[in-house]
Coordinates of C-alpha atoms in Angstrom, one line a residue:
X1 CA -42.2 -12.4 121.9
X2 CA -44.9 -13.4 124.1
X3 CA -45.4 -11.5 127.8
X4 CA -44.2 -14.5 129.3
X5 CA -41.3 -14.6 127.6
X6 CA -39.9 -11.0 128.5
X7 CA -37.5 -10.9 131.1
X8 CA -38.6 -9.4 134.1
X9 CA -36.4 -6.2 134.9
X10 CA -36.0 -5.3 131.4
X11 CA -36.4 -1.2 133.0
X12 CA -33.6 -1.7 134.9
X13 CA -31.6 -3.4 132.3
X14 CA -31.0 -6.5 133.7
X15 CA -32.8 -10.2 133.8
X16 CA -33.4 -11.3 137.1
X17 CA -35.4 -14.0 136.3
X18 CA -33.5 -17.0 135.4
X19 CA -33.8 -18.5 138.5
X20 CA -35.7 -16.7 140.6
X21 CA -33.5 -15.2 142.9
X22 CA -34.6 -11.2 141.7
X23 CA -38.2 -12.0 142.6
X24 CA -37.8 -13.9 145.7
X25 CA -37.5 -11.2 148.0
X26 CA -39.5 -8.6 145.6
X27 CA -42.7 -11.1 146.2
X28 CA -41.9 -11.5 150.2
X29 CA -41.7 -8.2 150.9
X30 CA -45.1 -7.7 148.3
X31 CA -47.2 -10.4 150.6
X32 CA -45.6 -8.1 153.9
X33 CA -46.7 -5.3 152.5
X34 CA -50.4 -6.1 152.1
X35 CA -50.6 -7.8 155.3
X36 CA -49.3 -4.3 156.6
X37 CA -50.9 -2.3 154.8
X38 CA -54.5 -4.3 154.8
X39 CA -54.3 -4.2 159.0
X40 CA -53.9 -0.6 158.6
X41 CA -57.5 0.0 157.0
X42 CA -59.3 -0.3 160.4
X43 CA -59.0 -1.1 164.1
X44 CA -61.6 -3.7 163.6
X45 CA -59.6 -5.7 160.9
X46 CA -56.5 -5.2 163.1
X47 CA -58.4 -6.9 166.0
X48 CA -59.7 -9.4 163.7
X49 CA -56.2 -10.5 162.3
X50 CA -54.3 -10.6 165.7
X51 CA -57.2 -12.5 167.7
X52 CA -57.1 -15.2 164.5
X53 CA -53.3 -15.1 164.8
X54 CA -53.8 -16.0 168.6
X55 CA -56.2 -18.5 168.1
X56 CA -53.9 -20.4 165.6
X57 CA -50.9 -20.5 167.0
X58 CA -52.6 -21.4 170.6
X59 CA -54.3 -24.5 168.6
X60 CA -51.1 -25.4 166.8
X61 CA -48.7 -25.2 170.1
X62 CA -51.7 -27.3 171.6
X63 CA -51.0 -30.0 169.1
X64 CA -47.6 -29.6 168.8
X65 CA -47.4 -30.5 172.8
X66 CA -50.4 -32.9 172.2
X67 CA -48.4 -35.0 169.5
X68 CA -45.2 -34.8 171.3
X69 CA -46.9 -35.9 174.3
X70 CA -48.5 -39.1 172.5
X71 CA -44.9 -40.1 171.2
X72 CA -44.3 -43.3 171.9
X73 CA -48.3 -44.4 171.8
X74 CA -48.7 -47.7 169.8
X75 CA -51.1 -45.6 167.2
X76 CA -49.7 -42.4 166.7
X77 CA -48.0 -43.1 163.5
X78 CA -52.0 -43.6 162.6
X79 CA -52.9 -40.4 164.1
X80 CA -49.5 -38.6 162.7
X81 CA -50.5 -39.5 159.1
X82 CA -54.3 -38.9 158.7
X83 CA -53.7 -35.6 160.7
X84 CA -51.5 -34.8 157.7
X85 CA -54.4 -36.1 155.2
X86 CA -57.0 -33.9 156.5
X87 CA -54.4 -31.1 157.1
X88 CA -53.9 -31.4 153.1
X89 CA -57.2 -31.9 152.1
X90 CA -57.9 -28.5 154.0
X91 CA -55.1 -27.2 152.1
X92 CA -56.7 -28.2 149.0
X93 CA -60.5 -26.7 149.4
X94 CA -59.8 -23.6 151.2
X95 CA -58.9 -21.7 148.1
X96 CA -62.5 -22.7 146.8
X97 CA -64.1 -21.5 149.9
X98 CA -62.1 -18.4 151.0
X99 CA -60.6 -17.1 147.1
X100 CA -60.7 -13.4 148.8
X101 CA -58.5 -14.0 151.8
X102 CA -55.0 -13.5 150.1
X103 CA -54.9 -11.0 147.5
X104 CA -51.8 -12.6 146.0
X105 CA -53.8 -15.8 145.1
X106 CA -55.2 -14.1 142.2
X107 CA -52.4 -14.7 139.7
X108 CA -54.6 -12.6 136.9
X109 CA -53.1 -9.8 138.4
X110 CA -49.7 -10.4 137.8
X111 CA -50.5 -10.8 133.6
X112 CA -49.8 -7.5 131.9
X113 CA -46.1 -7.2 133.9
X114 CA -43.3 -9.4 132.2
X115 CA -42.4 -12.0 134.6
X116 CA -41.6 -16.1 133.3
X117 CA -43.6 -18.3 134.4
X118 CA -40.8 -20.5 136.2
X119 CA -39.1 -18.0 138.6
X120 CA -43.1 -16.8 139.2
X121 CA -43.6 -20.1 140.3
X122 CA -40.8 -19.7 142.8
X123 CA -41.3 -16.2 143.9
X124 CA -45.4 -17.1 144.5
X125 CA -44.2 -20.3 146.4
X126 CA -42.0 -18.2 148.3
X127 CA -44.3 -15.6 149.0
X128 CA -47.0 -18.1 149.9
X129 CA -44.9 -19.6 153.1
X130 CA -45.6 -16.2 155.0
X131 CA -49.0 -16.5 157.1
X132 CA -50.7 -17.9 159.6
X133 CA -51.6 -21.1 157.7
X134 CA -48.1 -22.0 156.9
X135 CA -47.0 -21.3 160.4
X136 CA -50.1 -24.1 161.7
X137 CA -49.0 -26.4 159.6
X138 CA -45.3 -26.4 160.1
X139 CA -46.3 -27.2 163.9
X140 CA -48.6 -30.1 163.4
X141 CA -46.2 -31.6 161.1
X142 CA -43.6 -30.9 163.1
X143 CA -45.1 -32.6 166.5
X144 CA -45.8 -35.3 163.9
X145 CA -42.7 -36.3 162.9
X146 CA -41.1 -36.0 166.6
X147 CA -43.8 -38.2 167.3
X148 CA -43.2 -41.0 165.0
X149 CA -39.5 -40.4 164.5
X150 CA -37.2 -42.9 166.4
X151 CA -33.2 -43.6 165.8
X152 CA -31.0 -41.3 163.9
X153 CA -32.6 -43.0 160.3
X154 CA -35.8 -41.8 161.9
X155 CA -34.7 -38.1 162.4
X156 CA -32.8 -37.8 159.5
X157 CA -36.3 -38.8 157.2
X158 CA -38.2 -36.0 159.5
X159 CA -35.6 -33.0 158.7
X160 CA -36.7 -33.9 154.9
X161 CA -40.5 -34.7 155.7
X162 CA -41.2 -31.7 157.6
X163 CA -40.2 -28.7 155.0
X164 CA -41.3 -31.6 151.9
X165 CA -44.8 -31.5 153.6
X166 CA -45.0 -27.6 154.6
X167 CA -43.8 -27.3 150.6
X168 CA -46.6 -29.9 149.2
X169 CA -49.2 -28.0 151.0
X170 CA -48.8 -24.9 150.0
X171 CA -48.0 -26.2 146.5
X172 CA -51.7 -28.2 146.3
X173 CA -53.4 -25.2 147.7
X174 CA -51.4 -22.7 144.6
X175 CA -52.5 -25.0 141.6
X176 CA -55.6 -25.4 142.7
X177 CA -55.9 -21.9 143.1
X178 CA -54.1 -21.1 139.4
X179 CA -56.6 -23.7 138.4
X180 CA -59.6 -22.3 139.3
X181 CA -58.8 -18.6 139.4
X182 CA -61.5 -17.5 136.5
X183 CA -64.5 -19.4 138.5
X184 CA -63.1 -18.1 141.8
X185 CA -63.3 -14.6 140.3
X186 CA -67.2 -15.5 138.4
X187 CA -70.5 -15.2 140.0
X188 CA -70.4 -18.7 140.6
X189 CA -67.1 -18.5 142.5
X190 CA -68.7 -16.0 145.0
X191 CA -72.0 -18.6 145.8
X192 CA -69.2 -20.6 146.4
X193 CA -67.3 -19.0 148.7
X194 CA -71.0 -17.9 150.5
X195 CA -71.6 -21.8 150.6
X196 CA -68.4 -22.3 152.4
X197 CA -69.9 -21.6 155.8
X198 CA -72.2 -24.3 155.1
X199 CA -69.6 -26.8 154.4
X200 CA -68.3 -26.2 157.8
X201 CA -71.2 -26.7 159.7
X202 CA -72.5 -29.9 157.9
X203 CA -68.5 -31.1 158.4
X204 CA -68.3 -30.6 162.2
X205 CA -71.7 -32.4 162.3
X206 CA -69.7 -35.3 160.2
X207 CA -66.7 -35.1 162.2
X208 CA -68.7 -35.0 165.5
X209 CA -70.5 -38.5 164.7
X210 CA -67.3 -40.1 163.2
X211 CA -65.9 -39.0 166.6
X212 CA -69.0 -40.5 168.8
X213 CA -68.6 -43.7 166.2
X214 CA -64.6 -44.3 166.4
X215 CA -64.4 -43.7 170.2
X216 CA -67.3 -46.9 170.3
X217 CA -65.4 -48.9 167.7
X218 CA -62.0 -49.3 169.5
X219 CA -60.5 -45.8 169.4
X220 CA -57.5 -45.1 167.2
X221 CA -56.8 -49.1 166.5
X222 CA -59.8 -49.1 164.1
X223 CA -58.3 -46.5 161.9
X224 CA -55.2 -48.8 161.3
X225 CA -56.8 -49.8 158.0
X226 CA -57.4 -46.3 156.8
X227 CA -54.1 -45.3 157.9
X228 CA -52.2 -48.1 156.3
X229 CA -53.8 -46.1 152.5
X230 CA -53.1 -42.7 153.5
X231 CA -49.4 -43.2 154.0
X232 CA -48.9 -43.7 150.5
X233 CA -50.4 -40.8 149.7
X234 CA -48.6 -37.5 149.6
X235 CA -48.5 -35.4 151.4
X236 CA -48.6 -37.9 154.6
X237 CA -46.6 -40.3 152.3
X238 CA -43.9 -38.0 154.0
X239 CA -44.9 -38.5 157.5
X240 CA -45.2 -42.4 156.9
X241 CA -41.9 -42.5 155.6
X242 CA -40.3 -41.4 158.5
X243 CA -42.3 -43.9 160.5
X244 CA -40.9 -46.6 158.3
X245 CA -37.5 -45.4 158.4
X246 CA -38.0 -45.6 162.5
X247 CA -39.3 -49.6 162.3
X248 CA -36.2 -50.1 160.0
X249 CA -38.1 -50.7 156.4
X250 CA -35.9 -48.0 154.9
X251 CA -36.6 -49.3 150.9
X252 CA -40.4 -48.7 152.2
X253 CA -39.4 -44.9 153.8
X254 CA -37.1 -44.2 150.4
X255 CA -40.4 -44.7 148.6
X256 CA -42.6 -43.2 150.3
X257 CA -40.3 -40.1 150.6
X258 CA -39.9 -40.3 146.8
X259 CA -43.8 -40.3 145.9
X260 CA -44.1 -37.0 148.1
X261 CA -41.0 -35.7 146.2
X262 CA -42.7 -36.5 142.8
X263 CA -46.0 -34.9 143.7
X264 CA -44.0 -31.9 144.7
X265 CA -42.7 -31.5 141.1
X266 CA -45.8 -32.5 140.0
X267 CA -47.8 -29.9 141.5
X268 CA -45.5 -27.5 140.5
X269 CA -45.4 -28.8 136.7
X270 CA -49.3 -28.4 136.9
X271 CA -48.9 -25.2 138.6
X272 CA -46.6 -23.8 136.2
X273 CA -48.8 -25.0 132.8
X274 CA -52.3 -23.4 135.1
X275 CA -50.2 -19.8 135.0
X276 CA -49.1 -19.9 131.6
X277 CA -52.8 -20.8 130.3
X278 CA -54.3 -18.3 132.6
X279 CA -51.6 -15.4 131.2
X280 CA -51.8 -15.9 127.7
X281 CA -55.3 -17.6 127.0
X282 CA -58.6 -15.2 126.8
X283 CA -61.0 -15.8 129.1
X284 CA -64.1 -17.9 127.5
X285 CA -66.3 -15.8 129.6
X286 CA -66.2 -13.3 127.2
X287 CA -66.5 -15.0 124.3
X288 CA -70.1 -15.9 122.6
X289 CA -71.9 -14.1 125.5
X290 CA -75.0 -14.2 123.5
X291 CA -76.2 -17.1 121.7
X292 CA -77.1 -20.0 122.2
X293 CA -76.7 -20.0 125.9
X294 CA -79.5 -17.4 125.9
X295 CA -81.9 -19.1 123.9
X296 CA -81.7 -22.2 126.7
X297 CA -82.2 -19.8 129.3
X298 CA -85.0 -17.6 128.1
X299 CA -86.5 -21.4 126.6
X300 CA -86.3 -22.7 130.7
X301 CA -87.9 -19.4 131.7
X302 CA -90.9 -19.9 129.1
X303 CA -90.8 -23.5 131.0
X304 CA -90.9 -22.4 134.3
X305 CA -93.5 -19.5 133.5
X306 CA -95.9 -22.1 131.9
X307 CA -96.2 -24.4 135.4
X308 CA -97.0 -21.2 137.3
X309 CA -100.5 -20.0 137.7
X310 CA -101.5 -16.9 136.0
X311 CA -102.2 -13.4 137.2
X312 CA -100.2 -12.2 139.4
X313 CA -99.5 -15.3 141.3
X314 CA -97.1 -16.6 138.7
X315 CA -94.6 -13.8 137.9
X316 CA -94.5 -13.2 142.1
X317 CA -93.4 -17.2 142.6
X318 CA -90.9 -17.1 139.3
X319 CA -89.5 -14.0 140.5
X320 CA -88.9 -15.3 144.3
X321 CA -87.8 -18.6 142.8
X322 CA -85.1 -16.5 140.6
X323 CA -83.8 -15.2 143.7
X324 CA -83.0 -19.0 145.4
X325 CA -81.5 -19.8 142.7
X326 CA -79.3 -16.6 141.7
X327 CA -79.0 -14.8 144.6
X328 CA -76.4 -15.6 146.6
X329 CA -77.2 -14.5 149.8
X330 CA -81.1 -16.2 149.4
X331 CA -79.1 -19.7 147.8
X332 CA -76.8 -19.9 151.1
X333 CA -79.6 -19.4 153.4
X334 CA -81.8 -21.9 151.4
X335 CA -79.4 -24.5 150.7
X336 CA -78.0 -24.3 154.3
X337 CA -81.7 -24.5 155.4
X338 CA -82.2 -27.7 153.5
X339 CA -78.9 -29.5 154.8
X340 CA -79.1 -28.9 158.0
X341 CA -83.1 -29.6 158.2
X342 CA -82.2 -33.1 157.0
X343 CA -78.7 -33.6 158.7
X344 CA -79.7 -33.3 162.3
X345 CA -82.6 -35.5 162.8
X346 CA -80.6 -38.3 160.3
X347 CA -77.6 -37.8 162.6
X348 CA -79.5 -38.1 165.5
X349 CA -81.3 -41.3 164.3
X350 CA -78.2 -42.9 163.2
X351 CA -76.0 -42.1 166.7
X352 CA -79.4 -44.2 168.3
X353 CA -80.1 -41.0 170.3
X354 CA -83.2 -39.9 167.7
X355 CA -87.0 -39.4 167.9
X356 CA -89.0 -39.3 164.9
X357 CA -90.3 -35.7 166.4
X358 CA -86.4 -34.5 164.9
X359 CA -87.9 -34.3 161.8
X360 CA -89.6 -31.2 162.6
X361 CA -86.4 -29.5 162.6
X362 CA -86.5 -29.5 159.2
X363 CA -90.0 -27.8 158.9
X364 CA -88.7 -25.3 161.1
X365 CA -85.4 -24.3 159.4
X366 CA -87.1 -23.9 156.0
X367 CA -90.3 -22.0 158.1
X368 CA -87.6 -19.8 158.5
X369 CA -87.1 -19.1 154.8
X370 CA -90.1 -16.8 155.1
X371 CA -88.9 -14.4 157.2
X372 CA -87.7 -11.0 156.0
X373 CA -89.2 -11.5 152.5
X374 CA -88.6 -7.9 151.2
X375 CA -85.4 -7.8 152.4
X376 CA -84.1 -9.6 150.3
X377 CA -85.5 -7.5 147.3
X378 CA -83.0 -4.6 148.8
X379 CA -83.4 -1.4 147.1
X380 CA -85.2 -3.1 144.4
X381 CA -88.3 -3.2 146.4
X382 CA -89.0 0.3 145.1
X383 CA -90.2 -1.7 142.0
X384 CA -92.5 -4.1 143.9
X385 CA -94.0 -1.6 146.0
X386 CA -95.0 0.1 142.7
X387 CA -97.3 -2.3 141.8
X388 CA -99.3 -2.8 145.3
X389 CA -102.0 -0.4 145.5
X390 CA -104.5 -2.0 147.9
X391 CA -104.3 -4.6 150.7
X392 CA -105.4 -7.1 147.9
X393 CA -102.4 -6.8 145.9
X394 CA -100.4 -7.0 148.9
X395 CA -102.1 -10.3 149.8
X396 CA -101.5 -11.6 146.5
X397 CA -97.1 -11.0 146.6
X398 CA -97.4 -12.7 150.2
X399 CA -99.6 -15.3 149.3
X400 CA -97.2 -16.0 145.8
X401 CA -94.1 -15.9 148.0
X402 CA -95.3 -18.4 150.1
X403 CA -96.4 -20.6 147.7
X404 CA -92.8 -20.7 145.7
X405 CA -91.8 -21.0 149.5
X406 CA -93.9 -24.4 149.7
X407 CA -93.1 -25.2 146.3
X408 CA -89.8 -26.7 148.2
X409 CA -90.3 -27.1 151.2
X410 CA -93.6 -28.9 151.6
X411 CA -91.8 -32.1 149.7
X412 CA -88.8 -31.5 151.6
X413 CA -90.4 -31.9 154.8
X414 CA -92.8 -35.1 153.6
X415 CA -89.1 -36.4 152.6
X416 CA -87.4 -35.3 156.0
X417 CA -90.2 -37.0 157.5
X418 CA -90.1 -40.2 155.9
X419 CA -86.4 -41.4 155.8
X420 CA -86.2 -40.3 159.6
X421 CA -89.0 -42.7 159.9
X422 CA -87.3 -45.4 158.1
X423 CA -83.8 -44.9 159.8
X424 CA -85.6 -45.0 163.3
X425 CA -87.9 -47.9 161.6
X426 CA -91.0 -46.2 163.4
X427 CA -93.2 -46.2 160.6
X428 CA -96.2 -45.3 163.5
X429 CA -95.2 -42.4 164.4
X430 CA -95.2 -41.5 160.9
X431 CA -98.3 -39.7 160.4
X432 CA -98.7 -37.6 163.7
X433 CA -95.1 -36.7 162.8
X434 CA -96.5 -35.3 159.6
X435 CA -99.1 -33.9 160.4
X436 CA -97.3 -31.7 163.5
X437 CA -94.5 -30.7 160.7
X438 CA -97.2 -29.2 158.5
X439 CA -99.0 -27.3 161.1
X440 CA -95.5 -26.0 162.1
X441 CA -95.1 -24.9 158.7
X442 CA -98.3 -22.8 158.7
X443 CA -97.3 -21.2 161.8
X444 CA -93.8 -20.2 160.3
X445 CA -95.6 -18.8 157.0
X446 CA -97.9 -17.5 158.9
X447 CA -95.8 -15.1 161.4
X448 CA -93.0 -15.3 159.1
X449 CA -95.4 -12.8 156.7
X450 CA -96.2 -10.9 159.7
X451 CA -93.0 -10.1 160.8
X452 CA -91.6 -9.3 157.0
X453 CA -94.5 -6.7 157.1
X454 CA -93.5 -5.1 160.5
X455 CA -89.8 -5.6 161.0
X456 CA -88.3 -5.4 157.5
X457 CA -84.6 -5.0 157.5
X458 CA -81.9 -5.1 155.3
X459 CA -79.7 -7.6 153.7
X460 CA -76.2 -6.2 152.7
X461 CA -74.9 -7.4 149.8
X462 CA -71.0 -6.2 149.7
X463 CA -70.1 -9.4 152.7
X464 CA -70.6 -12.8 152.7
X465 CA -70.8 -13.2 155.9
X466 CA -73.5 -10.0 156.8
X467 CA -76.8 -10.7 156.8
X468 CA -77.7 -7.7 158.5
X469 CA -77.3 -4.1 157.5
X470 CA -75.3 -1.7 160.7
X471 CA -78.3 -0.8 163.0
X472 CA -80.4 -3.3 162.6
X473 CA -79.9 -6.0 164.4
X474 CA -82.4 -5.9 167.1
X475 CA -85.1 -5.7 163.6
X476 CA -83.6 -9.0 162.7
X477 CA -83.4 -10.5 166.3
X478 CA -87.3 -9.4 166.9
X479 CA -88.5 -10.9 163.4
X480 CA -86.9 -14.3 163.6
X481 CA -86.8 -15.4 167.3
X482 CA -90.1 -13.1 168.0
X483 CA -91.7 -15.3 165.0
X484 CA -90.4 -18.5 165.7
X485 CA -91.9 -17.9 170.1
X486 CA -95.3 -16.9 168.1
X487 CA -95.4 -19.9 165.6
X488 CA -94.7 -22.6 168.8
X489 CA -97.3 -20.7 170.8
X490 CA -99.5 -21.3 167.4
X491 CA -98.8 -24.9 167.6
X492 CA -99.7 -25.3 170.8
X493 CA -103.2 -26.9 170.7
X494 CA -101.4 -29.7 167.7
X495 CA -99.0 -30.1 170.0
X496 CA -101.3 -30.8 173.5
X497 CA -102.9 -33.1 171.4
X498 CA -100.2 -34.8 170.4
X499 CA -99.5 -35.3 174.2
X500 CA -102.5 -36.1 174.9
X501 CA -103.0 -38.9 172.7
X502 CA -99.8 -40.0 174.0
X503 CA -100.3 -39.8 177.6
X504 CA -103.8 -41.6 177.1
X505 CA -102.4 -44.6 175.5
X506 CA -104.5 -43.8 172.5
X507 CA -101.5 -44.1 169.9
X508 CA -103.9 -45.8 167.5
X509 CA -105.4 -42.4 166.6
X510 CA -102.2 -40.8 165.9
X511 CA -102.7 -40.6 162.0
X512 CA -105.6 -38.2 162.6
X513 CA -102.7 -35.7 163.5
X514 CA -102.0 -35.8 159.6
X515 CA -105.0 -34.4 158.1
X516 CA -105.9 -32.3 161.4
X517 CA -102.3 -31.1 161.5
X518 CA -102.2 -30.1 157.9
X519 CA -105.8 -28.5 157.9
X520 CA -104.6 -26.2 160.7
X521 CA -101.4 -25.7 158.9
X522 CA -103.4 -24.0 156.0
X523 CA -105.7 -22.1 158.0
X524 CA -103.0 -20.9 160.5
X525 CA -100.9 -19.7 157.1
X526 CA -104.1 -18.1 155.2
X527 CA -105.2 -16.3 158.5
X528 CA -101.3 -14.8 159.0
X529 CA -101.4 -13.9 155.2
X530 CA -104.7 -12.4 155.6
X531 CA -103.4 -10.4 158.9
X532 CA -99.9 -8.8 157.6
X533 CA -101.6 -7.6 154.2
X534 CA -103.3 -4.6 155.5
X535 CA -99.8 -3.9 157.4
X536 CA -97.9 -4.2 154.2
X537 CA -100.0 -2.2 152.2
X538 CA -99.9 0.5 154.8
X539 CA -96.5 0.3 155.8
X540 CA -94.4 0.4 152.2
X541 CA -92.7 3.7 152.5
X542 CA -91.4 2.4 156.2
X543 CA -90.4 -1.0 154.7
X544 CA -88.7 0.5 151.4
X545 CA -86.9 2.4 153.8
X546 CA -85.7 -0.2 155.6
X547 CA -84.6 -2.8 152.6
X548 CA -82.6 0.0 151.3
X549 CA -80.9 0.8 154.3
X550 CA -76.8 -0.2 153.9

């Protein structure tokens, strides 16, 4: 007899699991207790959860009154059901993102005690309607359906759709949970979940020019067509139906209610199989560790090792490009760098509001990249520091850090550069453009190695979200924005030239801004390498102190 296939209070001499009922309440009270007991661990956690509960339920009686308010509006059964699209696609992803913000999502936990997997699935379910999240997303669908629903067919189709919905939700977000519970709990689960801050920021930017782009296209009329797909897709298949049911095209409301019915026991279905596989089946992680999967990596390291130059120069850039693309910490910063260095001027160019001179913000955000370079060595530094004996050998880590550095983002920013230009179709302004993003790169490597040799701080490791170790916070606020005053006052006399050319009327000798600009770029970056060696060398018991800090 399998795990699964012991009845659950077997101590107590009785089975309470054939349908759930016994472990019901036993998983309710289990998802009230850890709420209770994780706002007890501090004052700040308290504040955190109560201020988030506020928030939430400020924004969902806001839409609630909001959706009410628009009933009757000839487009609101358009609005009703993408609202409940997105709603579910958030639903869906936010287990991905946040895997550590409900302790009960982790179903691995539950494996060695002898519950079936069917009243599990109902207990789980049960458990998972207590929260914040649940509680939002009964009152949007709620002010949904009171805003579509019409006539006593109408009503009687929204006391179904709203529980259905609030059920398919929390459903979607358990088996993809289940699902994904062994990647959620890897290394790669973790760079996920680091990333997810990213995914926010390039989404508002998304959802801010959809926004600007809908309320120029007609307003809600123009989503008609959208809308007219996403009703027959659970869970605002639910939503649409009671829309139908208020226009009188019940056979269409009967079907749309049954496909967010199916999905429902669908979900669960999928759910249930996810559990039992994660229960009883070993984790491939352990299996085969070594093997072939070694000999690949150690063959790509040989790879790698081979384009580098010798010396020291080459281990110094492998080692830094390691850390982009294992750390996760160094991945989120760089990959968040690199999105957002390209989405803002592209945004911008699109909306009509651009200037080619955008694409500097993407030489800036990856200038940024060089900032705090030992910090993110953390105690490890000890190791590095070992090996630099004389301002020579600091010179050389510097100067191979900043050449993995522009490894990536000296094509990144020629890139940045040129599609800007072709969205804004100013291929003049192409050059002087170029060459002003490469002199602001040298400025950034430049002060950006200063500033990791004088106001090294730590990066703590144990968050995702701290970037900054308790106490040093005005290190990190003096390194960055200090650096980033210094490098525009360093650009200043590619930048007066660029005005001047401008102001002159002499646009024809723009383009000498590109070899000028990335001439200056390099001197700029050698001289600030040249400068914060002697401080490094000097300064490595102060700034082993400081990485290791937290």
């Amino acid at each position: 007899m399998s795990v699964l296939d012991t009845p659950v209070g077997a101590a107590r001499g009785r089975d309470t699991t054939s349908g759930g009922e016994g472990l019901v309440p036993v998983f309710v009270r289990l998802k009230l207790t850890l709420l209770r007991n994780g706002l007890r661990q501090s004052a700040g956690r308290r504040a955190a959860y109560i201020t988030s509960i506020v928030f939430a339920l400020l924004i969902a009686a806001g839409q609630l009154i909001g959706l009410i308010a628009l009933r009757g509006h000839a487009h609101i059964d358009t609005l009703g059901v993408l609202l409940t699209g997105v709603l579910a696609v958030g639903w869906a992803v936010m287990p991905l993102f946040f895997p550590s913000g409900d302790e009960t999502l982790d179903p691995s936990r539950l494996v060695m005690l002898p519950l079936r997997p069917r009243p599990l699935v109902a207990a789980l379910l049960a458990a998972s309607l207590v929260g914040i999240g649940p509680l939002f997303t009964l009152c949007l669908t709620a002010g949904s359906v009171v805003a579509v629903a019409h006539g006593a067919a109408g009503a009687v189709f929204a006391v179904v759709a709203v529980p259905l919905t609030l059920l398919l939700c929390v459903a979607l977000t358990r088996a993809v949970a289940t699902a994904n519970t062994r990647l959620l709990t890897s290394r790669k689960g973790r760079d996920l979940a680091v990333l997810s801050g990213l995914v926010i920021a390039v989404g508002f930017q998304f959802v801010n020019f959809g926004a600007q782009r809908l309320g120029r296209a007609g307003g809600l009329a123009s989503l008609d067509p959208a809308a007219d797909v996403v009703r027959w897709l659970p869970p605002a298949s639910a939503i649409g139906a009671v829309d139908s049911a208020s226009r009188g095209s019940y056979g269409q409301a009967a079907g749309q209610l049954l496909l967010a019915v199916a999905a429902l026991f669908a979900l669960l279905w999928l759910w249930q199989r996810s559990l039992v596989k994660l229960m009883t089946a070993p984790d491939g992680s352990t299996l085969a560790a070594a093997g072939p999967g070694r000999e690949k990596s150690g063959g790509s390291a040989s790879r790698l090792s081979a384009l580098l130059p010798s010396g020291r120069t080459g281990p110094v850039m492998e080692r830094s490009l390691r850390y982009i693309a294992r750390d996760p910490k160094t991945k989120a910063s760089w990959v968040t760098a690199l999105a957002v260095g390209l989405i803002v001027p592209i945004v911008y160019a699109l909306q009509g509001t651009g200037s080619m001179y955008f694409a500097c913000f993407a030489a800036g955000m990856l200038g940024i990249q060089m900032y705090n370079q030992f910090g993110q060595d953390t105690s490890a530094f000890w190791m590095v520091a070992l090996t630099i004996s004389s301002t020579r050998d600091a010179y050389l880590e510097l100067r191979a850090r900043a050449l993995a550095l522009l490894l990536i983002t000296l094509p990144f920013t020629i890139l940045v550069t040129v599609v800007t230009a072709a969205v804004l179709g100013d291929w003049g302004a192409l050059p002087g453009v170029m060459g002003l993003s490469l002199a602001l790169l040298g400025a950034m490597l430049a002060t950006g190695a200063v500033a990791s040799a004088n106001f090294p701080y730590s990066i703590p490791q144990d968050g995702a979200f701290k970037n900054v170790a308790p106490g040093q916070a005005g290190l990190a606020w003096i390194s960055i924005f200090g650096g980033m005053v210094s490098a525009a006052v360093l650009c200043a006399p590619v930048i007066a030239v660029t005005i001047w050319l401008h102001v002159a009327d002499l646009e024809q000798w723009l383009w000498l801004l590109l070899p000028g600009g990335a001439a200056y770029g390099a001197l700029i970056a050698w001289a600030g390498l040249r400068l914060a060696a002697p401080r490094t060398a000097k300064r490595l018991p102060e700034i082993l102190a400081a990485v290791s800090k937290g």
